[in-house]
PDB file of C-alpha atoms and ligand atoms in Angstrom:
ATOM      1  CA  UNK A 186     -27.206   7.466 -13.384  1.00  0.00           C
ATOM      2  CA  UNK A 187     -25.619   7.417 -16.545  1.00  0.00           C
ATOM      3  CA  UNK A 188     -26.231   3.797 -18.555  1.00  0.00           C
ATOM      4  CA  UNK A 189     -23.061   1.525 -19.135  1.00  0.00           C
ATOM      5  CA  UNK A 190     -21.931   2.191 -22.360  1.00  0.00           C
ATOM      6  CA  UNK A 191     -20.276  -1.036 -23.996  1.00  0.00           C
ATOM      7  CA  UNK A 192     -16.515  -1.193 -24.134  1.00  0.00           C
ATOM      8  CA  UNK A 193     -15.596  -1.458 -27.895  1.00  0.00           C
ATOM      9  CA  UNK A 194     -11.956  -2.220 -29.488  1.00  0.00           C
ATOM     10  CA  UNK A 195     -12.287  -2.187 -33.433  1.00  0.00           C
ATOM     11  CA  UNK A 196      -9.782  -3.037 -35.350  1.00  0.00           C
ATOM     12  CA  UNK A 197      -9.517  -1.049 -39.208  1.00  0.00           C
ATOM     13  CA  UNK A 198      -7.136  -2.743 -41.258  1.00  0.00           C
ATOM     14  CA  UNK A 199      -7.239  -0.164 -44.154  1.00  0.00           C
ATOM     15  CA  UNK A 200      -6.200  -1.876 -47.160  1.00  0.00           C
ATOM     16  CA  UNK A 201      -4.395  -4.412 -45.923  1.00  0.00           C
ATOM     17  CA  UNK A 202      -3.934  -7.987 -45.430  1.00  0.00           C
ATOM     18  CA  UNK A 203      -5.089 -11.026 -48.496  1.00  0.00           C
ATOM     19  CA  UNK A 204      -7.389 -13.975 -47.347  1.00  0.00           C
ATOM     20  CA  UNK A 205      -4.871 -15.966 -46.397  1.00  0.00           C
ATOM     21  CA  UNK A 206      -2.973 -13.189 -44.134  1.00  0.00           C
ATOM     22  CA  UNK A 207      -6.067 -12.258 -42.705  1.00  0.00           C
ATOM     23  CA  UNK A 208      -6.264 -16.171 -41.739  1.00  0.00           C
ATOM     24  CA  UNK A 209      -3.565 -16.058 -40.204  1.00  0.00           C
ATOM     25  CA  UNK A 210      -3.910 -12.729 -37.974  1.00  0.00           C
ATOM     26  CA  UNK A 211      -7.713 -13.784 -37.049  1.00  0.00           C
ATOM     27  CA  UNK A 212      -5.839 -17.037 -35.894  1.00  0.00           C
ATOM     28  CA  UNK A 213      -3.111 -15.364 -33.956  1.00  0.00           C
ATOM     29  CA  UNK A 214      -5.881 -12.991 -32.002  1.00  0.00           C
ATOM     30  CA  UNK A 215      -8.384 -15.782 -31.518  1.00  0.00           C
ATOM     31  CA  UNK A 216      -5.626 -17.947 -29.878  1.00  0.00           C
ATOM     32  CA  UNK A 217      -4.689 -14.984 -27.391  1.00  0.00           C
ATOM     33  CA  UNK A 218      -7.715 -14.108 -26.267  1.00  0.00           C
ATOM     34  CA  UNK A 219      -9.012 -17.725 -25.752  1.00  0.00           C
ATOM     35  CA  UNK A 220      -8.588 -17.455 -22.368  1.00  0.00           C
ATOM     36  CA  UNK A 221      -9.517 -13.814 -21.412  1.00  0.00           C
ATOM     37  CA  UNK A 222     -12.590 -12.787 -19.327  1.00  0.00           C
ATOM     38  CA  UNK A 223     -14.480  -9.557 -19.694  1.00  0.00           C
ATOM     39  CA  UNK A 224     -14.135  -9.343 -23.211  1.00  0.00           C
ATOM     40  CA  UNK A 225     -14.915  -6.181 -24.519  1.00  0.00           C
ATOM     41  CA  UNK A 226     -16.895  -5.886 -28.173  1.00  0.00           C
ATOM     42  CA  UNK A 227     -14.113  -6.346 -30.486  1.00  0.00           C
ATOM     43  CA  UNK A 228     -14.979  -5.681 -33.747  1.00  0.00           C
ATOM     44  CA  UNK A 229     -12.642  -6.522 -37.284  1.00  0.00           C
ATOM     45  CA  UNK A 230     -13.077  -4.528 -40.021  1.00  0.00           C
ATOM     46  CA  UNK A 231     -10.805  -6.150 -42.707  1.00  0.00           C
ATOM     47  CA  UNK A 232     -11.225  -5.455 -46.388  1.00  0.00           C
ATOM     48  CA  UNK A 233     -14.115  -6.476 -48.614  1.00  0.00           C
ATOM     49  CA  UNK A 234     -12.621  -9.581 -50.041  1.00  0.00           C
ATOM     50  CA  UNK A 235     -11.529 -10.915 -46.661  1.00  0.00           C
ATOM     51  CA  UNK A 236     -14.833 -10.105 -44.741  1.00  0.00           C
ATOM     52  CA  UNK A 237     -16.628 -13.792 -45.366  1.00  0.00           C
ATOM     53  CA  UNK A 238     -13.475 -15.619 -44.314  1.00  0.00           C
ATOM     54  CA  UNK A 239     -12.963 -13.574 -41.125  1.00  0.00           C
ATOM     55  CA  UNK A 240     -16.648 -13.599 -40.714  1.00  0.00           C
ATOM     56  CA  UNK A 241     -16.547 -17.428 -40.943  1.00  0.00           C
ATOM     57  CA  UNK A 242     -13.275 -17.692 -37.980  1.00  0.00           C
ATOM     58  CA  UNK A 243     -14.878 -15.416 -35.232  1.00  0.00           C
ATOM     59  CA  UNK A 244     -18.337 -17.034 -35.475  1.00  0.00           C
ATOM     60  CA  UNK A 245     -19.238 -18.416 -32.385  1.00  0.00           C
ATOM     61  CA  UNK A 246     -16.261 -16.518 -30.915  1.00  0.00           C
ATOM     62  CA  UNK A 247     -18.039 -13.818 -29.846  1.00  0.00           C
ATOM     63  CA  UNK A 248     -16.012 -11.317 -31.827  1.00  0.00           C
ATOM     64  CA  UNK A 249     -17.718  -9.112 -34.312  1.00  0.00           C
ATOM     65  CA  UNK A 250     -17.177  -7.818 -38.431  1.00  0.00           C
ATOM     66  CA  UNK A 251     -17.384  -4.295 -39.796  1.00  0.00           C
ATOM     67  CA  UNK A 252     -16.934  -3.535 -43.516  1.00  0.00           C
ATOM     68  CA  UNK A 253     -14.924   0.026 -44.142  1.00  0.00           C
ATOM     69  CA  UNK A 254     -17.657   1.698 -46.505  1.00  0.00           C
ATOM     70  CA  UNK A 255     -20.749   0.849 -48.149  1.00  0.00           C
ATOM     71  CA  UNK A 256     -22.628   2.631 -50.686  1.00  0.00           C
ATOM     72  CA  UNK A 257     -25.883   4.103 -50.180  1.00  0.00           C
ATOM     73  CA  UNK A 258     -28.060   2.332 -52.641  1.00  0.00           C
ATOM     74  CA  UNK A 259     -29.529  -1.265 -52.142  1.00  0.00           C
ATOM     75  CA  UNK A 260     -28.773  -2.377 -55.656  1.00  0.00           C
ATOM     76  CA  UNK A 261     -28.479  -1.083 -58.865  1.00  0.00           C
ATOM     77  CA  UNK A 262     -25.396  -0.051 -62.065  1.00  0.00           C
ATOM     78  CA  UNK A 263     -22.719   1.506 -59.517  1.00  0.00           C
ATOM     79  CA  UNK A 264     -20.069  -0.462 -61.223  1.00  0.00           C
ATOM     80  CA  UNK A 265     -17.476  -1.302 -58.158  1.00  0.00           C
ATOM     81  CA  UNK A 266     -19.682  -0.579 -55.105  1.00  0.00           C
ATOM     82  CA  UNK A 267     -20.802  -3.026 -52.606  1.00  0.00           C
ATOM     83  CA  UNK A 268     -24.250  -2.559 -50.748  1.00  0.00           C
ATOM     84  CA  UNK A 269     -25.298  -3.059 -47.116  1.00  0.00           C
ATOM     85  CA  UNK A 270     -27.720  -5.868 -47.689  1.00  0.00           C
ATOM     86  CA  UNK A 271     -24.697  -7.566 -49.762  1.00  0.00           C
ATOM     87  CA  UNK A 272     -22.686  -7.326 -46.505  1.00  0.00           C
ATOM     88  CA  UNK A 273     -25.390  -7.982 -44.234  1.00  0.00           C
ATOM     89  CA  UNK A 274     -26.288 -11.098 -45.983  1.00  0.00           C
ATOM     90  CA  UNK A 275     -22.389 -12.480 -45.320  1.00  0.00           C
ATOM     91  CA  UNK A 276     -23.057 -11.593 -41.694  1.00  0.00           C
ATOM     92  CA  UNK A 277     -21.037  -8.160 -41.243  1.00  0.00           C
ATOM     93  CA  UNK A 278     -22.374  -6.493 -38.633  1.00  0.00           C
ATOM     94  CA  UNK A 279     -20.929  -2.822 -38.623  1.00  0.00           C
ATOM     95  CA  UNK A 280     -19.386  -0.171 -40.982  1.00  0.00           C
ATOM     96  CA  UNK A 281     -16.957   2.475 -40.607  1.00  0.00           C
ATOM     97  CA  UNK A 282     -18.371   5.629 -42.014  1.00  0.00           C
ATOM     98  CA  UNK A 283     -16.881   8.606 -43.294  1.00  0.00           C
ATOM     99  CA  UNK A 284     -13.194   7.794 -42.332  1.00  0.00           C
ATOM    100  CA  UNK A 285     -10.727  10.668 -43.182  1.00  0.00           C
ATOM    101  CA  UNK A 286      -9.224   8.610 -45.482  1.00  0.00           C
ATOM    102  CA  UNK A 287     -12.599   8.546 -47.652  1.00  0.00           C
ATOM    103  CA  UNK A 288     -13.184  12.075 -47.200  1.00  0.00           C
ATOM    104  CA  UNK A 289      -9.416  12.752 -48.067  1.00  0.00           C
ATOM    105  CA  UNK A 290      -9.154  10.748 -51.374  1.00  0.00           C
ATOM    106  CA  UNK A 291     -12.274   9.525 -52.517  1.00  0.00           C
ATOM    107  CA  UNK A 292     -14.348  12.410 -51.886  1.00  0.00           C
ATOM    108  CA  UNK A 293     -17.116  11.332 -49.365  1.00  0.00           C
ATOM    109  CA  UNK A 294     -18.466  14.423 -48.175  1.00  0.00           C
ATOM    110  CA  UNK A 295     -20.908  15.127 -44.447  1.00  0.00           C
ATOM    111  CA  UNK A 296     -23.681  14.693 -47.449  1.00  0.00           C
ATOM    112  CA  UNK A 297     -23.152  11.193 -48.250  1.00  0.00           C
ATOM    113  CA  UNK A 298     -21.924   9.868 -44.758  1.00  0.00           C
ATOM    114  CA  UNK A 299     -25.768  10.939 -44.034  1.00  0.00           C
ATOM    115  CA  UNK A 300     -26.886   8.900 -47.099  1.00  0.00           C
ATOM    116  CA  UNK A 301     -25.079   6.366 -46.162  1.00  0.00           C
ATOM    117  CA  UNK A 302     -25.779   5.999 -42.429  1.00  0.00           C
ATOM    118  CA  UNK A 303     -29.331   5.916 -43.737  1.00  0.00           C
ATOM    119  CA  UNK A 304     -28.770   2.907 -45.552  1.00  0.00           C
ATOM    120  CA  UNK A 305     -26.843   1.176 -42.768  1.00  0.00           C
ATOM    121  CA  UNK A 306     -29.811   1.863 -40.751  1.00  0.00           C
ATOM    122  CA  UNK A 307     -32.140   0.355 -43.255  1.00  0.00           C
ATOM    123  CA  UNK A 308     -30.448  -2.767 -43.090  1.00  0.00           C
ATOM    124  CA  UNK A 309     -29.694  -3.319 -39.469  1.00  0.00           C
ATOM    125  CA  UNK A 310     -25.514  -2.492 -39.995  1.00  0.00           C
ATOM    126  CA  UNK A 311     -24.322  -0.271 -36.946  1.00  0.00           C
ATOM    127  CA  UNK A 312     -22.565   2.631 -38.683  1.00  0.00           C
ATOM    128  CA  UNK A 313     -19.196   3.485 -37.061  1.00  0.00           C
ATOM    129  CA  UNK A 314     -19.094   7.372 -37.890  1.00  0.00           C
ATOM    130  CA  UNK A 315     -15.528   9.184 -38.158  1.00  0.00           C
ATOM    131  CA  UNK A 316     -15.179  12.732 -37.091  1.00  0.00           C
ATOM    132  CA  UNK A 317     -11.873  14.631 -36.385  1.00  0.00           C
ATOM    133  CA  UNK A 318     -10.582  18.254 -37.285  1.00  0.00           C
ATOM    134  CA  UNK A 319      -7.283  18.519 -39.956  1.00  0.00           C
ATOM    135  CA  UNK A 320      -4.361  19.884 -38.452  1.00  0.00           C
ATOM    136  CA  UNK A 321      -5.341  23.155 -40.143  1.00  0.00           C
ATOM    137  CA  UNK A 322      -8.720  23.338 -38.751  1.00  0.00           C
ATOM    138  CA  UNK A 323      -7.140  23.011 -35.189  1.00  0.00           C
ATOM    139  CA  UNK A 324      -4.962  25.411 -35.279  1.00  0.00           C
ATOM    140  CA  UNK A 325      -7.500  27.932 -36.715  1.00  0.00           C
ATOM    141  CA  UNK A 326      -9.647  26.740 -33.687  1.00  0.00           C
ATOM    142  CA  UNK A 327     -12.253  24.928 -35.778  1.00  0.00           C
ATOM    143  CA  UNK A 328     -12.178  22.044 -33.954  1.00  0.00           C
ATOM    144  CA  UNK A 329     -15.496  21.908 -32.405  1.00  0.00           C
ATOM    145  CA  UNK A 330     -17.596  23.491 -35.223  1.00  0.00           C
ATOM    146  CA  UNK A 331     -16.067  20.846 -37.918  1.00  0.00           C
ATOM    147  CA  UNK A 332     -16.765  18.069 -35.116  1.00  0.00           C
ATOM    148  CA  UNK A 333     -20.404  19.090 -33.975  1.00  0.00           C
ATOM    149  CA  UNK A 334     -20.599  19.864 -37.859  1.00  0.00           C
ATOM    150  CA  UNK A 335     -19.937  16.086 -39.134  1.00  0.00           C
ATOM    151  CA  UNK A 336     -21.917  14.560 -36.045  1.00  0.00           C
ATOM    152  CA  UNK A 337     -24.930  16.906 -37.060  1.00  0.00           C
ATOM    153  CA  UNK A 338     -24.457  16.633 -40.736  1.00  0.00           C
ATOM    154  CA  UNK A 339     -24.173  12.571 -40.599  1.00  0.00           C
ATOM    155  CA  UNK A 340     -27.309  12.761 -38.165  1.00  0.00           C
ATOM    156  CA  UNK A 341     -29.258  14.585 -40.635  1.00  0.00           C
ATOM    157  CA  UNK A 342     -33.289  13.824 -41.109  1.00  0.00           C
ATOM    158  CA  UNK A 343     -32.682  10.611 -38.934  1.00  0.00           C
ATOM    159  CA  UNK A 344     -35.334  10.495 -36.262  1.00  0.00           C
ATOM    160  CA  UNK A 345     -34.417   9.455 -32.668  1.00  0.00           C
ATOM    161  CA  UNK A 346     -36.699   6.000 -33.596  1.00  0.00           C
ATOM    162  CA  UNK A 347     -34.684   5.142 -36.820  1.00  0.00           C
ATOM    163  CA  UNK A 348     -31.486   5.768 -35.271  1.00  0.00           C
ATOM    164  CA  UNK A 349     -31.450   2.318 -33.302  1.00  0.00           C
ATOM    165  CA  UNK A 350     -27.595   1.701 -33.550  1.00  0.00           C
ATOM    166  CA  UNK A 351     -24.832   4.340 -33.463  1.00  0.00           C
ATOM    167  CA  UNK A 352     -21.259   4.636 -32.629  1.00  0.00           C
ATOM    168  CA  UNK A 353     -19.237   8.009 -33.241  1.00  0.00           C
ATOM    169  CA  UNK A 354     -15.368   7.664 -33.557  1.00  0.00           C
ATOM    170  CA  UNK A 355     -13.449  11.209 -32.704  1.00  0.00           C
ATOM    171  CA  UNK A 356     -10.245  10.947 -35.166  1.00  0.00           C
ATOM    172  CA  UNK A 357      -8.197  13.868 -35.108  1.00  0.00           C
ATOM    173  CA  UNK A 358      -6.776  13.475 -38.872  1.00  0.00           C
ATOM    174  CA  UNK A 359      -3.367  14.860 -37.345  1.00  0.00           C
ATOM    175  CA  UNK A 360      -3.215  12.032 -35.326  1.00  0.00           C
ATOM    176  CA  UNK A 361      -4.084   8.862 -38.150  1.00  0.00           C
ATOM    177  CA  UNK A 362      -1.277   6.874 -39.207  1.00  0.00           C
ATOM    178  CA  UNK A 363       1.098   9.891 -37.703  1.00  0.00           C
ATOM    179  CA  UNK A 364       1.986   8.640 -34.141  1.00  0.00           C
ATOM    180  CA  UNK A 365       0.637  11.806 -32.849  1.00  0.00           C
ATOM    181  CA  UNK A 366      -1.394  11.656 -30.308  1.00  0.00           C
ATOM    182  CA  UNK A 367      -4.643  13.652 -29.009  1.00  0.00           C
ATOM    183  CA  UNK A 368      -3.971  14.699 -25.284  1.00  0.00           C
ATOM    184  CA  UNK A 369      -6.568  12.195 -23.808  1.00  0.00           C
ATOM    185  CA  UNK A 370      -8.470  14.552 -21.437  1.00  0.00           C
ATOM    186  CA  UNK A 371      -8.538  16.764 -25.040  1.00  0.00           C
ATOM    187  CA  UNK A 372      -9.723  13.721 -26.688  1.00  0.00           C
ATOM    188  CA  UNK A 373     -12.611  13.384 -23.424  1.00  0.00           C
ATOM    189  CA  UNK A 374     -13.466  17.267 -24.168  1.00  0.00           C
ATOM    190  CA  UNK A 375     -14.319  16.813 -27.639  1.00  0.00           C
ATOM    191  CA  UNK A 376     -15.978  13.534 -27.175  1.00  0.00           C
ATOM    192  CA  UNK A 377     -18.348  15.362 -24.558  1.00  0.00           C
ATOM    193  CA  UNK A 378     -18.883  18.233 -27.228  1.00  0.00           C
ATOM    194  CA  UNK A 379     -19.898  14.844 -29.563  1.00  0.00           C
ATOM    195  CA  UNK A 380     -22.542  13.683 -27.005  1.00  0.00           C
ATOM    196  CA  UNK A 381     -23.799  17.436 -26.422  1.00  0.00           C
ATOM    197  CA  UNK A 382     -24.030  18.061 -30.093  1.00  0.00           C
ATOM    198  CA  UNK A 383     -26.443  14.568 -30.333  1.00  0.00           C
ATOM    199  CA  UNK A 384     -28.209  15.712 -26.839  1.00  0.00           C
ATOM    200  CA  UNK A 385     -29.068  18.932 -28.515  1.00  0.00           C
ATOM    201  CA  UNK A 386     -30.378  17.207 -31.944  1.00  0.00           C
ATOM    202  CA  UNK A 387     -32.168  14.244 -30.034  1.00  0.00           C
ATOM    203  CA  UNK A 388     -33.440  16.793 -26.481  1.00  0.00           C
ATOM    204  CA  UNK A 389     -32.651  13.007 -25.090  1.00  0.00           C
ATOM    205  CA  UNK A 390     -29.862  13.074 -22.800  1.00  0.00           C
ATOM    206  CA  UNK A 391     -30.470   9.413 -21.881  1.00  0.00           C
ATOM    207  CA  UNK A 392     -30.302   8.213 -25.653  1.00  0.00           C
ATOM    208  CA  UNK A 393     -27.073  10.861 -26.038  1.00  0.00           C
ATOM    209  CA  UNK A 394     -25.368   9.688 -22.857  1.00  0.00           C
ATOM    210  CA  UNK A 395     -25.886   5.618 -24.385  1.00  0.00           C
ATOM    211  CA  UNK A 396     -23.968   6.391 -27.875  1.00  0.00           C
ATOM    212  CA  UNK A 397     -20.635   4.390 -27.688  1.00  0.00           C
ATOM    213  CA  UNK A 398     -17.869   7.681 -28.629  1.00  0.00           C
ATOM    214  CA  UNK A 399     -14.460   5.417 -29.251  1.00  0.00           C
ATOM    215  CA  UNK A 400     -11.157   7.762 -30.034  1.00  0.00           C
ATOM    216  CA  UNK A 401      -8.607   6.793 -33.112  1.00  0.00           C
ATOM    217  CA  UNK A 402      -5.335   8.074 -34.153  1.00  0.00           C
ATOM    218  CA  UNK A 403      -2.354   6.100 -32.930  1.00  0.00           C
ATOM    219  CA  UNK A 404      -3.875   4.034 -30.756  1.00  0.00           C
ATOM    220  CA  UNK A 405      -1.302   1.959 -29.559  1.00  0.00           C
ATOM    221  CA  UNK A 406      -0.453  -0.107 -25.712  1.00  0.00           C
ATOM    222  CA  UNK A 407       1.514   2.840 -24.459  1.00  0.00           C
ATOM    223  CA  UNK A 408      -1.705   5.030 -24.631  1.00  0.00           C
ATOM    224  CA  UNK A 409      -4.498   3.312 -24.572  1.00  0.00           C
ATOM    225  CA  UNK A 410      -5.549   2.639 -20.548  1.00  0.00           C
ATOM    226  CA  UNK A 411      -5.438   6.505 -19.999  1.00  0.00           C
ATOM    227  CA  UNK A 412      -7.738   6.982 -23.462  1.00  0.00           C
ATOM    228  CA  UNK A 413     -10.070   4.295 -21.779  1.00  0.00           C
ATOM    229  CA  UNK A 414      -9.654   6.165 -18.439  1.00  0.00           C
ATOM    230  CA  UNK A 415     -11.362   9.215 -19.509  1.00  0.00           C
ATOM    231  CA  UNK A 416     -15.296   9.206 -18.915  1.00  0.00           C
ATOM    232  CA  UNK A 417     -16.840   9.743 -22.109  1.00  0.00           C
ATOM    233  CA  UNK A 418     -14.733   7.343 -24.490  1.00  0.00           C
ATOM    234  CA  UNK A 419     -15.746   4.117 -24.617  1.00  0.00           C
ATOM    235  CA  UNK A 420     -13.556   2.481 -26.733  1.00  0.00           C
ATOM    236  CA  UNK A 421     -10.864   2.742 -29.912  1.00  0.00           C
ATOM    237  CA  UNK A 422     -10.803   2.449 -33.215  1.00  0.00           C
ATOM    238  CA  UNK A 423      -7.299   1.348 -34.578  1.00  0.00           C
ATOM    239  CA  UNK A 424      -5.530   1.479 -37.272  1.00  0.00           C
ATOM    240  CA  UNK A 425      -1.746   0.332 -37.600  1.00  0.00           C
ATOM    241  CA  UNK A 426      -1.674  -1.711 -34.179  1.00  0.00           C
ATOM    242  CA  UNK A 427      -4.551  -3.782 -35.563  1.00  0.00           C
ATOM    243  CA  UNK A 428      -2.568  -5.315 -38.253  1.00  0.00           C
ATOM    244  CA  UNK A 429      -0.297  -7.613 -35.749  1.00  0.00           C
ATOM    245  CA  UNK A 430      -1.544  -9.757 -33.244  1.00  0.00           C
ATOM    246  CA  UNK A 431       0.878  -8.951 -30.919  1.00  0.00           C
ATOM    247  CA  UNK A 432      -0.181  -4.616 -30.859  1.00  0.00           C
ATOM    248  CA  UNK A 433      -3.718  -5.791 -31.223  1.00  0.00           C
ATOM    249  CA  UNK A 434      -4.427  -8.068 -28.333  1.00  0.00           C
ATOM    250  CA  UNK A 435      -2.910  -5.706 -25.453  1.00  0.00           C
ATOM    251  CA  UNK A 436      -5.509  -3.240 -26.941  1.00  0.00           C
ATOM    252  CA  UNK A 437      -8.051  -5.716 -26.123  1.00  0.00           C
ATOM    253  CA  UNK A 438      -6.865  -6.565 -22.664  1.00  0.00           C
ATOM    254  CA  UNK A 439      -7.143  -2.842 -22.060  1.00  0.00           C
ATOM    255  CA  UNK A 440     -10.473  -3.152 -23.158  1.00  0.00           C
ATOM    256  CA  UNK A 441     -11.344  -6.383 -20.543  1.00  0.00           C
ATOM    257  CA  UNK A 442      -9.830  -3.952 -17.880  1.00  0.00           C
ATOM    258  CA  UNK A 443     -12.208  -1.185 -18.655  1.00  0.00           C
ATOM    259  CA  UNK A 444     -14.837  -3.888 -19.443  1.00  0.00           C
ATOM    260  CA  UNK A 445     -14.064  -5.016 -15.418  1.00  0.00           C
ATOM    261  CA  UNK A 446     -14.223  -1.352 -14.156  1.00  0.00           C
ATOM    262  CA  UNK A 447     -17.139  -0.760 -15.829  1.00  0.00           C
ATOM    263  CA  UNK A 448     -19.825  -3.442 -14.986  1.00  0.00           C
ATOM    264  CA  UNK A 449     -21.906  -2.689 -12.632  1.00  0.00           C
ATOM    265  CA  UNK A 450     -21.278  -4.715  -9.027  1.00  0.00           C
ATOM    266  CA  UNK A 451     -24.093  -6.687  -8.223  1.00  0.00           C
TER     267      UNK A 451
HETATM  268  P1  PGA B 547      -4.054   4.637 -36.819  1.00  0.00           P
HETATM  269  O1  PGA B 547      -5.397   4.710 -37.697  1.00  0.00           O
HETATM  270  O2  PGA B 547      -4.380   3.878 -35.559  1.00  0.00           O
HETATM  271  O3  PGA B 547      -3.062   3.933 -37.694  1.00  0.00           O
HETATM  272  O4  PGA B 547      -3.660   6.051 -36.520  1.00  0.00           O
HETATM  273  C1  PGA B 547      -6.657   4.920 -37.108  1.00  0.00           C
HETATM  274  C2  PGA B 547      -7.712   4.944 -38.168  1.00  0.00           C
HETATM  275  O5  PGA B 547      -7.420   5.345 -39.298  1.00  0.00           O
HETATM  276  O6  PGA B 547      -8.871   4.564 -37.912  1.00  0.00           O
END
């Protein structure tokens, strides 16, 4: 039997939104959702200098905070860097890891997504870790050996016991920010080449088939029930239709639908 695999909308907001608009959205979702059942883990990853004020509006909401990066080191003269233990300590909970964007334009490289999911480790943060092929890369058929390449690559030296939190995000970098769309039974294949890659690093298929896989690019309520439909993803990570209440929270009641489907009967 395979185990239930939590349901998990996330929500990165790039760099977007101040404080006080970040108020304001957190208010909007809150007062949407107040009444839903089934909710799946939602988790808001806004930017650094809104992360203690969101923090402080979903506590005891049952809604969860991921930072968008970290770096690697504890502490130390990295002049603009923020550590895990510095987000840990405002009560952040997760952080998006290698995201295309990073990779793209500030040169985070399958060496220090690895460094880095060490640290989150270290410090109890669940790492969130972006994968996806360039549009390039597909069309020279590369997807699966860049994919299985960043899962392995991110995974690297970390033993099956350190590795007590993990979530894997499949985002096509063709498909961020671009309206494009990955075909979702696509999306399902290269998920299940995710979970094989981590079966074959791990020889655990139990601990492989328990890793949350979510899918990102485009995400929007159009597309999302047959994304959650397919077996192996678990979830979305979102970027544009996070920023308004009113594309976020039908992402979420997509989520309590799949949250429904998915608990076992008693
Ligand atoms: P998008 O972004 O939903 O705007 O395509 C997804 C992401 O970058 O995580």
């Amino acid at each position: 039997m395979p185990s239930v695999r939590p349901v998990i909308i996330a929500g990165n907001w790039k760099m977007y939104k101040t404080k006080s608009e970040a108020e304001e959205l957190v208010n909007s979702i809150l007062a949407a959702i107040a009444e839903l059942g089934n909710l799946p883990c939602v988790v808001l990853c806004p930017p650094f200098t809104a992360l203690e004020t969101v923090v402080q509006l979903v506590q005891a909401r049952g809604i969860e905070v991921g930072a968008q990066n970290i770096d690697y080191h504890d502490a130390g003269a990295y002049t603009g860097e923020i550590s895990a233990p510095m987000l840990t300590h405002l009560g952040v909970k997760y952080v998006i890891l290698g995201h295309s964007e990073r990779r793209q334009y500030f040169g985070e490289t399958n060496a220090s997504v690895n460094l880095k999911l060490k640290a989150s480790l270290k410090h109890h943060l669940v790492p969130i870790v972006c994968v996806g092929e360039t549009v390039d890369e597909r069309e020279a058929g590369l997807t699966d050996a860049v994919v299985s390449r960043q899962v392995a690559a991110a995974l690297s030296d970390v033993s099956a016991t350190e590795l007590s939190s993990l979530i894997i995000a499949y985002e096509p970098v063709w498909a961020i920010g671009t309206g494009a769309v990955c075909e979702p039974v696509e999306a399902n294949r290269v998920a299940q080449l995710i979970r094989g890659t981590i079966n074959n690093l791990y020889h655990k298929k139990d601990f492989a088939e328990a890793v949350p896989i979510l899918y990102g690019g485009s995400v929007k309520a159009a597309t999302i029930e047959e994304q959650l439909a397919q077996s192996d993803i678990d979830g979305a990570l979102v970027g544009g239709a996070s920023l308004k209440a009113e594309e976020f929270v039908p992402l979420i009641q997509a989520g309590c639908k799949k949250v429904c489907l998915t608990v076992p009967k008693t």
